[in-house]
């Protein structure tokens, strides 16, 4: 149970207090209700054999007296609600806000206390009509535009998150592909790089298997070597006496 000590209201103007009464039926007992609602923050509970009082102090004045508050008193056959309205607050919005808090409380004690649905819905319907009726056409138009833009913003935000995740995945895949490509290039380069000794052995085998003749371009294409490299090795083999050039 928590007694909310909200921020001070720097004014000596007393708030107005209004009362609502809604029919109800006690299904369990007030101790059960108090135990169920004890986890609510910002509410003070007081249970007796005859009733359960739930108090929320939202703000205090400079004398530390409750300024904005709501009190729900559950009896065996009714819910009595007293609530204050600040001098700068809308009575219509205030009443709707109080009813919203009542519904939140009732949702936690559905098996212990039942509000008269017809009575509660009539109060809600009246409050909603008052709030909607107090809206100007211009405000209503602006609100509808805002609501539409908000939904569009949420949709764009969702798409942006999806695109960001997709882009992240593509970046990871691109990085993996680049690594694989670099590895393949390195392996290819290794395969295409022959030492002089290895290349001379290949040239020797080629000449022997081609009737003592070598076509530099064909040899280079077959082993994926540039022709100047083949010429260089041929010259070296001639200088070392491994092969002879016949005119």
PDB file of C-alpha atoms in Angstrom:
ATOM      1  CA  UNK A   1       0.000   0.000   0.000  1.00  0.00           C
ATOM      2  CA  UNK A   2       1.507   3.291  -1.084  1.00  0.00           C
ATOM      3  CA  UNK A   3       0.352   6.812  -0.283  1.00  0.00           C
ATOM      4  CA  UNK A   4       1.535   8.873  -3.240  1.00  0.00           C
ATOM      5  CA  UNK A   5       3.245  12.084  -2.262  1.00  0.00           C
ATOM      6  CA  UNK A   6       3.175  13.767  -5.645  1.00  0.00           C
ATOM      7  CA  UNK A   7       4.692  17.132  -6.481  1.00  0.00           C
ATOM      8  CA  UNK A   8       3.396  20.258  -4.788  1.00  0.00           C
ATOM      9  CA  UNK A   9       0.877  22.490  -6.548  1.00  0.00           C
ATOM     10  CA  UNK A  10       2.014  26.102  -6.024  1.00  0.00           C
ATOM     11  CA  UNK A  11      -1.449  27.619  -5.563  1.00  0.00           C
ATOM     12  CA  UNK A  12      -3.887  28.369  -2.760  1.00  0.00           C
ATOM     13  CA  UNK A  13      -6.903  28.043  -5.050  1.00  0.00           C
ATOM     14  CA  UNK A  14      -9.019  25.182  -3.762  1.00  0.00           C
ATOM     15  CA  UNK A  15      -9.999  22.525  -6.309  1.00  0.00           C
ATOM     16  CA  UNK A  16     -13.613  21.632  -6.887  1.00  0.00           C
ATOM     17  CA  UNK A  17     -14.790  18.209  -5.767  1.00  0.00           C
ATOM     18  CA  UNK A  18     -17.307  16.064  -7.606  1.00  0.00           C
ATOM     19  CA  UNK A  19     -19.006  12.802  -6.733  1.00  0.00           C
ATOM     20  CA  UNK A  20     -20.113   9.789  -8.746  1.00  0.00           C
ATOM     21  CA  UNK A  21     -22.112   6.806  -7.528  1.00  0.00           C
ATOM     22  CA  UNK A  22     -22.190   3.539  -9.465  1.00  0.00           C
ATOM     23  CA  UNK A  23     -24.212   0.509  -8.452  1.00  0.00           C
ATOM     24  CA  UNK A  24     -22.258  -2.601  -7.571  1.00  0.00           C
ATOM     25  CA  UNK A  25     -22.393  -6.033  -5.964  1.00  0.00           C
ATOM     26  CA  UNK A  26     -19.955  -7.524  -3.482  1.00  0.00           C
ATOM     27  CA  UNK A  27     -19.134 -11.096  -4.529  1.00  0.00           C
ATOM     28  CA  UNK A  28     -16.364 -11.854  -2.033  1.00  0.00           C
ATOM     29  CA  UNK A  29     -15.221  -9.755   0.896  1.00  0.00           C
ATOM     30  CA  UNK A  30     -13.314  -6.530   1.329  1.00  0.00           C
ATOM     31  CA  UNK A  31     -10.210  -8.186   2.792  1.00  0.00           C
ATOM     32  CA  UNK A  32      -9.824 -10.275  -0.374  1.00  0.00           C
ATOM     33  CA  UNK A  33     -10.213  -7.148  -2.476  1.00  0.00           C
ATOM     34  CA  UNK A  34      -7.619  -5.279  -0.393  1.00  0.00           C
ATOM     35  CA  UNK A  35      -5.152  -8.144  -0.728  1.00  0.00           C
ATOM     36  CA  UNK A  36      -5.665  -8.243  -4.484  1.00  0.00           C
ATOM     37  CA  UNK A  37      -5.163  -4.490  -4.857  1.00  0.00           C
ATOM     38  CA  UNK A  38      -2.274  -4.168  -2.402  1.00  0.00           C
ATOM     39  CA  UNK A  39       0.241  -4.372  -5.254  1.00  0.00           C
ATOM     40  CA  UNK A  40      -1.066  -1.176  -6.832  1.00  0.00           C
ATOM     41  CA  UNK A  41       1.383   1.675  -6.613  1.00  0.00           C
ATOM     42  CA  UNK A  42       0.299   5.224  -5.753  1.00  0.00           C
ATOM     43  CA  UNK A  43      -2.835   3.996  -3.931  1.00  0.00           C
ATOM     44  CA  UNK A  44      -3.647   3.856  -0.216  1.00  0.00           C
ATOM     45  CA  UNK A  45      -6.079   1.119   0.900  1.00  0.00           C
ATOM     46  CA  UNK A  46      -8.247   0.904   3.992  1.00  0.00           C
ATOM     47  CA  UNK A  47     -10.545  -2.085   4.490  1.00  0.00           C
ATOM     48  CA  UNK A  48     -13.248  -2.570   7.135  1.00  0.00           C
ATOM     49  CA  UNK A  49     -15.996  -5.121   7.489  1.00  0.00           C
ATOM     50  CA  UNK A  50     -18.414  -2.756   5.739  1.00  0.00           C
ATOM     51  CA  UNK A  51     -16.357  -1.153   2.988  1.00  0.00           C
ATOM     52  CA  UNK A  52     -13.044  -0.752   1.172  1.00  0.00           C
ATOM     53  CA  UNK A  53     -11.636   2.716   0.549  1.00  0.00           C
ATOM     54  CA  UNK A  54      -9.004   3.299  -2.110  1.00  0.00           C
ATOM     55  CA  UNK A  55      -7.281   6.686  -2.148  1.00  0.00           C
ATOM     56  CA  UNK A  56      -4.901   8.185  -4.663  1.00  0.00           C
ATOM     57  CA  UNK A  57      -3.291  11.542  -3.943  1.00  0.00           C
ATOM     58  CA  UNK A  58      -1.849  12.873  -7.192  1.00  0.00           C
ATOM     59  CA  UNK A  59      -0.573  16.223  -5.958  1.00  0.00           C
ATOM     60  CA  UNK A  60      -0.526  18.471  -2.882  1.00  0.00           C
ATOM     61  CA  UNK A  61      -0.695  22.222  -2.417  1.00  0.00           C
ATOM     62  CA  UNK A  62       1.972  24.311  -0.719  1.00  0.00           C
ATOM     63  CA  UNK A  63       0.434  23.485   2.672  1.00  0.00           C
ATOM     64  CA  UNK A  64       0.993  19.786   1.835  1.00  0.00           C
ATOM     65  CA  UNK A  65      -2.747  19.169   1.768  1.00  0.00           C
ATOM     66  CA  UNK A  66      -4.131  16.891  -0.982  1.00  0.00           C
ATOM     67  CA  UNK A  67      -4.927  18.947  -4.073  1.00  0.00           C
ATOM     68  CA  UNK A  68      -5.609  16.492  -6.877  1.00  0.00           C
ATOM     69  CA  UNK A  69      -7.001  13.222  -5.540  1.00  0.00           C
ATOM     70  CA  UNK A  70      -9.529  10.486  -6.195  1.00  0.00           C
ATOM     71  CA  UNK A  71     -11.264   8.323  -3.594  1.00  0.00           C
ATOM     72  CA  UNK A  72     -13.078   5.086  -4.426  1.00  0.00           C
ATOM     73  CA  UNK A  73     -15.274   3.700  -1.638  1.00  0.00           C
ATOM     74  CA  UNK A  74     -16.609   0.230  -2.329  1.00  0.00           C
ATOM     75  CA  UNK A  75     -19.653  -0.853  -0.290  1.00  0.00           C
ATOM     76  CA  UNK A  76     -21.773  -3.964  -0.596  1.00  0.00           C
ATOM     77  CA  UNK A  77     -24.054  -2.381  -3.195  1.00  0.00           C
ATOM     78  CA  UNK A  78     -22.334   0.711  -4.613  1.00  0.00           C
ATOM     79  CA  UNK A  79     -19.112   2.458  -5.557  1.00  0.00           C
ATOM     80  CA  UNK A  80     -18.871   6.020  -4.275  1.00  0.00           C
ATOM     81  CA  UNK A  81     -16.284   8.152  -6.033  1.00  0.00           C
ATOM     82  CA  UNK A  82     -15.062  11.539  -4.886  1.00  0.00           C
ATOM     83  CA  UNK A  83     -12.460  13.342  -6.956  1.00  0.00           C
ATOM     84  CA  UNK A  84     -11.006  16.823  -7.200  1.00  0.00           C
ATOM     85  CA  UNK A  85     -10.672  18.988 -10.291  1.00  0.00           C
ATOM     86  CA  UNK A  86      -7.894  21.566 -10.544  1.00  0.00           C
ATOM     87  CA  UNK A  87      -8.737  25.155 -11.423  1.00  0.00           C
ATOM     88  CA  UNK A  88      -6.825  24.799 -14.688  1.00  0.00           C
ATOM     89  CA  UNK A  89      -8.144  21.329 -15.571  1.00  0.00           C
ATOM     90  CA  UNK A  90     -10.970  20.216 -17.836  1.00  0.00           C
ATOM     91  CA  UNK A  91     -13.811  18.714 -15.748  1.00  0.00           C
ATOM     92  CA  UNK A  92     -14.790  16.494 -18.693  1.00  0.00           C
ATOM     93  CA  UNK A  93     -11.318  15.053 -19.169  1.00  0.00           C
ATOM     94  CA  UNK A  94     -10.864  14.736 -15.408  1.00  0.00           C
ATOM     95  CA  UNK A  95     -14.023  12.646 -15.011  1.00  0.00           C
ATOM     96  CA  UNK A  96     -12.991  10.390 -17.906  1.00  0.00           C
ATOM     97  CA  UNK A  97      -9.555   9.925 -16.321  1.00  0.00           C
ATOM     98  CA  UNK A  98     -11.147   8.968 -12.973  1.00  0.00           C
ATOM     99  CA  UNK A  99     -13.397   6.426 -14.680  1.00  0.00           C
ATOM    100  CA  UNK A 100     -10.346   4.984 -16.448  1.00  0.00           C
ATOM    101  CA  UNK A 101      -8.714   4.415 -13.041  1.00  0.00           C
ATOM    102  CA  UNK A 102     -11.894   2.779 -11.749  1.00  0.00           C
ATOM    103  CA  UNK A 103     -11.942   0.340 -14.672  1.00  0.00           C
ATOM    104  CA  UNK A 104      -8.297  -0.541 -14.015  1.00  0.00           C
ATOM    105  CA  UNK A 105      -9.172  -1.326 -10.378  1.00  0.00           C
ATOM    106  CA  UNK A 106     -12.248  -3.358 -11.307  1.00  0.00           C
ATOM    107  CA  UNK A 107     -10.216  -5.442 -13.775  1.00  0.00           C
ATOM    108  CA  UNK A 108      -8.197  -6.813 -10.836  1.00  0.00           C
ATOM    109  CA  UNK A 109     -11.156  -7.838  -8.677  1.00  0.00           C
ATOM    110  CA  UNK A 110     -13.664  -9.243 -11.169  1.00  0.00           C
ATOM    111  CA  UNK A 111     -14.281 -12.320  -9.000  1.00  0.00           C
ATOM    112  CA  UNK A 112     -14.726 -10.307  -5.792  1.00  0.00           C
ATOM    113  CA  UNK A 113     -16.722  -7.272  -6.877  1.00  0.00           C
ATOM    114  CA  UNK A 114     -18.974  -6.538  -9.829  1.00  0.00           C
ATOM    115  CA  UNK A 115     -19.970  -3.066 -10.985  1.00  0.00           C
ATOM    116  CA  UNK A 116     -23.381  -2.664 -12.568  1.00  0.00           C
ATOM    117  CA  UNK A 117     -22.509  -2.753 -16.271  1.00  0.00           C
ATOM    118  CA  UNK A 118     -25.411  -0.592 -17.399  1.00  0.00           C
ATOM    119  CA  UNK A 119     -24.663   2.076 -14.801  1.00  0.00           C
ATOM    120  CA  UNK A 120     -20.911   2.069 -15.487  1.00  0.00           C
ATOM    121  CA  UNK A 121     -21.352   2.145 -19.266  1.00  0.00           C
ATOM    122  CA  UNK A 122     -23.798   5.043 -19.021  1.00  0.00           C
ATOM    123  CA  UNK A 123     -21.232   7.075 -17.094  1.00  0.00           C
ATOM    124  CA  UNK A 124     -18.540   6.180 -19.632  1.00  0.00           C
ATOM    125  CA  UNK A 125     -20.774   6.973 -22.578  1.00  0.00           C
ATOM    126  CA  UNK A 126     -21.727  10.327 -21.097  1.00  0.00           C
ATOM    127  CA  UNK A 127     -18.087  11.207 -20.351  1.00  0.00           C
ATOM    128  CA  UNK A 128     -16.872  10.235 -23.806  1.00  0.00           C
ATOM    129  CA  UNK A 129     -19.684  12.214 -25.443  1.00  0.00           C
ATOM    130  CA  UNK A 130     -18.777  15.262 -23.353  1.00  0.00           C
ATOM    131  CA  UNK A 131     -15.120  15.048 -24.345  1.00  0.00           C
ATOM    132  CA  UNK A 132     -15.831  14.473 -28.039  1.00  0.00           C
ATOM    133  CA  UNK A 133     -18.513  17.165 -28.050  1.00  0.00           C
ATOM    134  CA  UNK A 134     -16.053  19.648 -26.601  1.00  0.00           C
ATOM    135  CA  UNK A 135     -13.650  19.165 -29.471  1.00  0.00           C
ATOM    136  CA  UNK A 136     -13.824  21.757 -32.202  1.00  0.00           C
ATOM    137  CA  UNK A 137     -14.008  20.589 -35.811  1.00  0.00           C
ATOM    138  CA  UNK A 138     -10.524  21.987 -36.380  1.00  0.00           C
ATOM    139  CA  UNK A 139      -9.122  20.069 -33.415  1.00  0.00           C
ATOM    140  CA  UNK A 140     -10.843  16.892 -34.560  1.00  0.00           C
ATOM    141  CA  UNK A 141      -9.343  17.295 -38.034  1.00  0.00           C
ATOM    142  CA  UNK A 142      -5.872  17.939 -36.613  1.00  0.00           C
ATOM    143  CA  UNK A 143      -6.158  14.928 -34.300  1.00  0.00           C
ATOM    144  CA  UNK A 144      -7.204  12.656 -37.163  1.00  0.00           C
ATOM    145  CA  UNK A 145      -4.265  13.891 -39.223  1.00  0.00           C
ATOM    146  CA  UNK A 146      -1.948  13.363 -36.267  1.00  0.00           C
ATOM    147  CA  UNK A 147      -3.281   9.848 -35.707  1.00  0.00           C
ATOM    148  CA  UNK A 148      -2.831   9.025 -39.393  1.00  0.00           C
ATOM    149  CA  UNK A 149       0.716  10.422 -39.396  1.00  0.00           C
ATOM    150  CA  UNK A 150       1.512   8.530 -36.195  1.00  0.00           C
ATOM    151  CA  UNK A 151       0.434   5.250 -37.767  1.00  0.00           C
ATOM    152  CA  UNK A 152       2.445   6.072 -40.889  1.00  0.00           C
ATOM    153  CA  UNK A 153       5.475   6.942 -38.740  1.00  0.00           C
ATOM    154  CA  UNK A 154       5.207   3.633 -36.896  1.00  0.00           C
ATOM    155  CA  UNK A 155       4.978   1.755 -40.200  1.00  0.00           C
ATOM    156  CA  UNK A 156       8.005   3.610 -41.601  1.00  0.00           C
ATOM    157  CA  UNK A 157       9.919   2.964 -38.387  1.00  0.00           C
ATOM    158  CA  UNK A 158       9.129  -0.745 -38.679  1.00  0.00           C
ATOM    159  CA  UNK A 159      10.260  -0.793 -42.308  1.00  0.00           C
ATOM    160  CA  UNK A 160      13.414   1.117 -41.394  1.00  0.00           C
ATOM    161  CA  UNK A 161      14.263  -1.464 -38.725  1.00  0.00           C
ATOM    162  CA  UNK A 162      13.667  -4.284 -41.207  1.00  0.00           C
ATOM    163  CA  UNK A 163      15.810  -2.557 -43.851  1.00  0.00           C
ATOM    164  CA  UNK A 164      18.551  -1.895 -41.312  1.00  0.00           C
ATOM    165  CA  UNK A 165      18.560  -5.567 -40.313  1.00  0.00           C
ATOM    166  CA  UNK A 166      18.533  -6.612 -43.979  1.00  0.00           C
ATOM    167  CA  UNK A 167      21.391  -4.232 -44.746  1.00  0.00           C
ATOM    168  CA  UNK A 168      23.335  -5.609 -41.805  1.00  0.00           C
ATOM    169  CA  UNK A 169      22.831  -9.156 -43.060  1.00  0.00           C
ATOM    170  CA  UNK A 170      23.876  -8.139 -46.582  1.00  0.00           C
ATOM    171  CA  UNK A 171      27.002  -6.455 -45.202  1.00  0.00           C
ATOM    172  CA  UNK A 172      27.901  -9.636 -43.320  1.00  0.00           C
ATOM    173  CA  UNK A 173      27.303 -11.742 -46.438  1.00  0.00           C
ATOM    174  CA  UNK A 174      29.335  -9.310 -48.568  1.00  0.00           C
ATOM    175  CA  UNK A 175      32.177  -9.510 -46.063  1.00  0.00           C
ATOM    176  CA  UNK A 176      32.064 -13.317 -46.150  1.00  0.00           C
ATOM    177  CA  UNK A 177      32.001 -13.349 -49.961  1.00  0.00           C
ATOM    178  CA  UNK A 178      34.930 -10.931 -50.104  1.00  0.00           C
ATOM    179  CA  UNK A 179      36.886 -13.186 -47.774  1.00  0.00           C
ATOM    180  CA  UNK A 180      36.091 -16.224 -49.919  1.00  0.00           C
ATOM    181  CA  UNK A 181      37.010 -14.294 -53.088  1.00  0.00           C
ATOM    182  CA  UNK A 182      40.327 -13.164 -51.621  1.00  0.00           C
ATOM    183  CA  UNK A 183      41.055 -16.741 -50.580  1.00  0.00           C
ATOM    184  CA  UNK A 184      40.279 -18.051 -54.058  1.00  0.00           C
ATOM    185  CA  UNK A 185      42.463 -15.368 -55.643  1.00  0.00           C
ATOM    186  CA  UNK A 186      45.323 -16.303 -53.344  1.00  0.00           C
ATOM    187  CA  UNK A 187      44.922 -19.985 -54.177  1.00  0.00           C
ATOM    188  CA  UNK A 188      44.696 -19.218 -57.895  1.00  0.00           C
ATOM    189  CA  UNK A 189      47.785 -17.042 -57.735  1.00  0.00           C
ATOM    190  CA  UNK A 190      49.608 -19.822 -55.926  1.00  0.00           C
ATOM    191  CA  UNK A 191      48.562 -22.322 -58.560  1.00  0.00           C
ATOM    192  CA  UNK A 192      49.547 -19.969 -61.388  1.00  0.00           C
ATOM    193  CA  UNK A 193      52.966 -19.200 -59.902  1.00  0.00           C
ATOM    194  CA  UNK A 194      55.695 -21.635 -60.908  1.00  0.00           C
ATOM    195  CA  UNK A 195      59.326 -21.612 -59.905  1.00  0.00           C
ATOM    196  CA  UNK A 196      61.863 -21.590 -62.719  1.00  0.00           C
ATOM    197  CA  UNK A 197      62.669 -25.214 -62.017  1.00  0.00           C
ATOM    198  CA  UNK A 198      59.009 -26.292 -62.129  1.00  0.00           C
ATOM    199  CA  UNK A 199      58.362 -24.326 -65.292  1.00  0.00           C
ATOM    200  CA  UNK A 200      61.463 -25.723 -66.979  1.00  0.00           C
ATOM    201  CA  UNK A 201      60.309 -29.260 -66.184  1.00  0.00           C
ATOM    202  CA  UNK A 202      56.931 -28.477 -67.736  1.00  0.00           C
ATOM    203  CA  UNK A 203      58.547 -27.025 -70.833  1.00  0.00           C
ATOM    204  CA  UNK A 204      60.765 -30.095 -71.128  1.00  0.00           C
ATOM    205  CA  UNK A 205      57.752 -32.413 -70.873  1.00  0.00           C
ATOM    206  CA  UNK A 206      55.855 -30.328 -73.418  1.00  0.00           C
ATOM    207  CA  UNK A 207      58.674 -30.395 -75.943  1.00  0.00           C
ATOM    208  CA  UNK A 208      59.121 -34.136 -75.571  1.00  0.00           C
ATOM    209  CA  UNK A 209      55.396 -34.792 -75.994  1.00  0.00           C
ATOM    210  CA  UNK A 210      55.053 -32.380 -78.960  1.00  0.00           C
ATOM    211  CA  UNK A 211      57.819 -33.708 -81.153  1.00  0.00           C
ATOM    212  CA  UNK A 212      60.458 -31.247 -80.017  1.00  0.00           C
ATOM    213  CA  UNK A 213      58.300 -28.216 -80.786  1.00  0.00           C
ATOM    214  CA  UNK A 214      56.763 -25.670 -78.434  1.00  0.00           C
ATOM    215  CA  UNK A 215      54.190 -22.996 -79.274  1.00  0.00           C
ATOM    216  CA  UNK A 216      54.741 -20.312 -76.629  1.00  0.00           C
ATOM    217  CA  UNK A 217      51.204 -18.907 -76.769  1.00  0.00           C
ATOM    218  CA  UNK A 218      49.586 -22.335 -76.629  1.00  0.00           C
ATOM    219  CA  UNK A 219      51.825 -23.397 -73.741  1.00  0.00           C
ATOM    220  CA  UNK A 220      51.166 -20.156 -71.865  1.00  0.00           C
ATOM    221  CA  UNK A 221      47.395 -20.507 -72.349  1.00  0.00           C
ATOM    222  CA  UNK A 222      47.431 -24.121 -71.211  1.00  0.00           C
ATOM    223  CA  UNK A 223      49.248 -23.346 -67.969  1.00  0.00           C
ATOM    224  CA  UNK A 224      47.724 -19.867 -67.509  1.00  0.00           C
ATOM    225  CA  UNK A 225      51.065 -18.115 -67.703  1.00  0.00           C
ATOM    226  CA  UNK A 226      51.879 -14.939 -69.559  1.00  0.00           C
ATOM    227  CA  UNK A 227      53.943 -15.584 -72.752  1.00  0.00           C
ATOM    228  CA  UNK A 228      56.911 -13.371 -71.684  1.00  0.00           C
ATOM    229  CA  UNK A 229      57.403 -15.621 -68.665  1.00  0.00           C
ATOM    230  CA  UNK A 230      57.587 -18.675 -70.964  1.00  0.00           C
ATOM    231  CA  UNK A 231      60.093 -16.903 -73.206  1.00  0.00           C
ATOM    232  CA  UNK A 232      62.196 -16.054 -70.170  1.00  0.00           C
ATOM    233  CA  UNK A 233      62.363 -19.704 -69.094  1.00  0.00           C
ATOM    234  CA  UNK A 234      63.112 -20.890 -72.629  1.00  0.00           C
ATOM    235  CA  UNK A 235      66.042 -18.489 -72.836  1.00  0.00           C
ATOM    236  CA  UNK A 236      67.318 -19.745 -69.512  1.00  0.00           C
ATOM    237  CA  UNK A 237      67.032 -23.363 -70.620  1.00  0.00           C
ATOM    238  CA  UNK A 238      68.966 -22.541 -73.815  1.00  0.00           C
ATOM    239  CA  UNK A 239      71.688 -20.766 -71.858  1.00  0.00           C
ATOM    240  CA  UNK A 240      72.002 -23.738 -69.517  1.00  0.00           C
ATOM    241  CA  UNK A 241      72.140 -26.152 -72.440  1.00  0.00           C
ATOM    242  CA  UNK A 242      68.945 -27.975 -71.558  1.00  0.00           C
ATOM    243  CA  UNK A 243      67.521 -27.397 -75.032  1.00  0.00           C
ATOM    244  CA  UNK A 244      68.805 -26.284 -78.410  1.00  0.00           C
ATOM    245  CA  UNK A 245      67.165 -24.017 -80.952  1.00  0.00           C
ATOM    246  CA  UNK A 246      67.223 -25.479 -84.410  1.00  0.00           C
ATOM    247  CA  UNK A 247      66.978 -23.032 -87.284  1.00  0.00           C
TER     248      UNK A 247
END
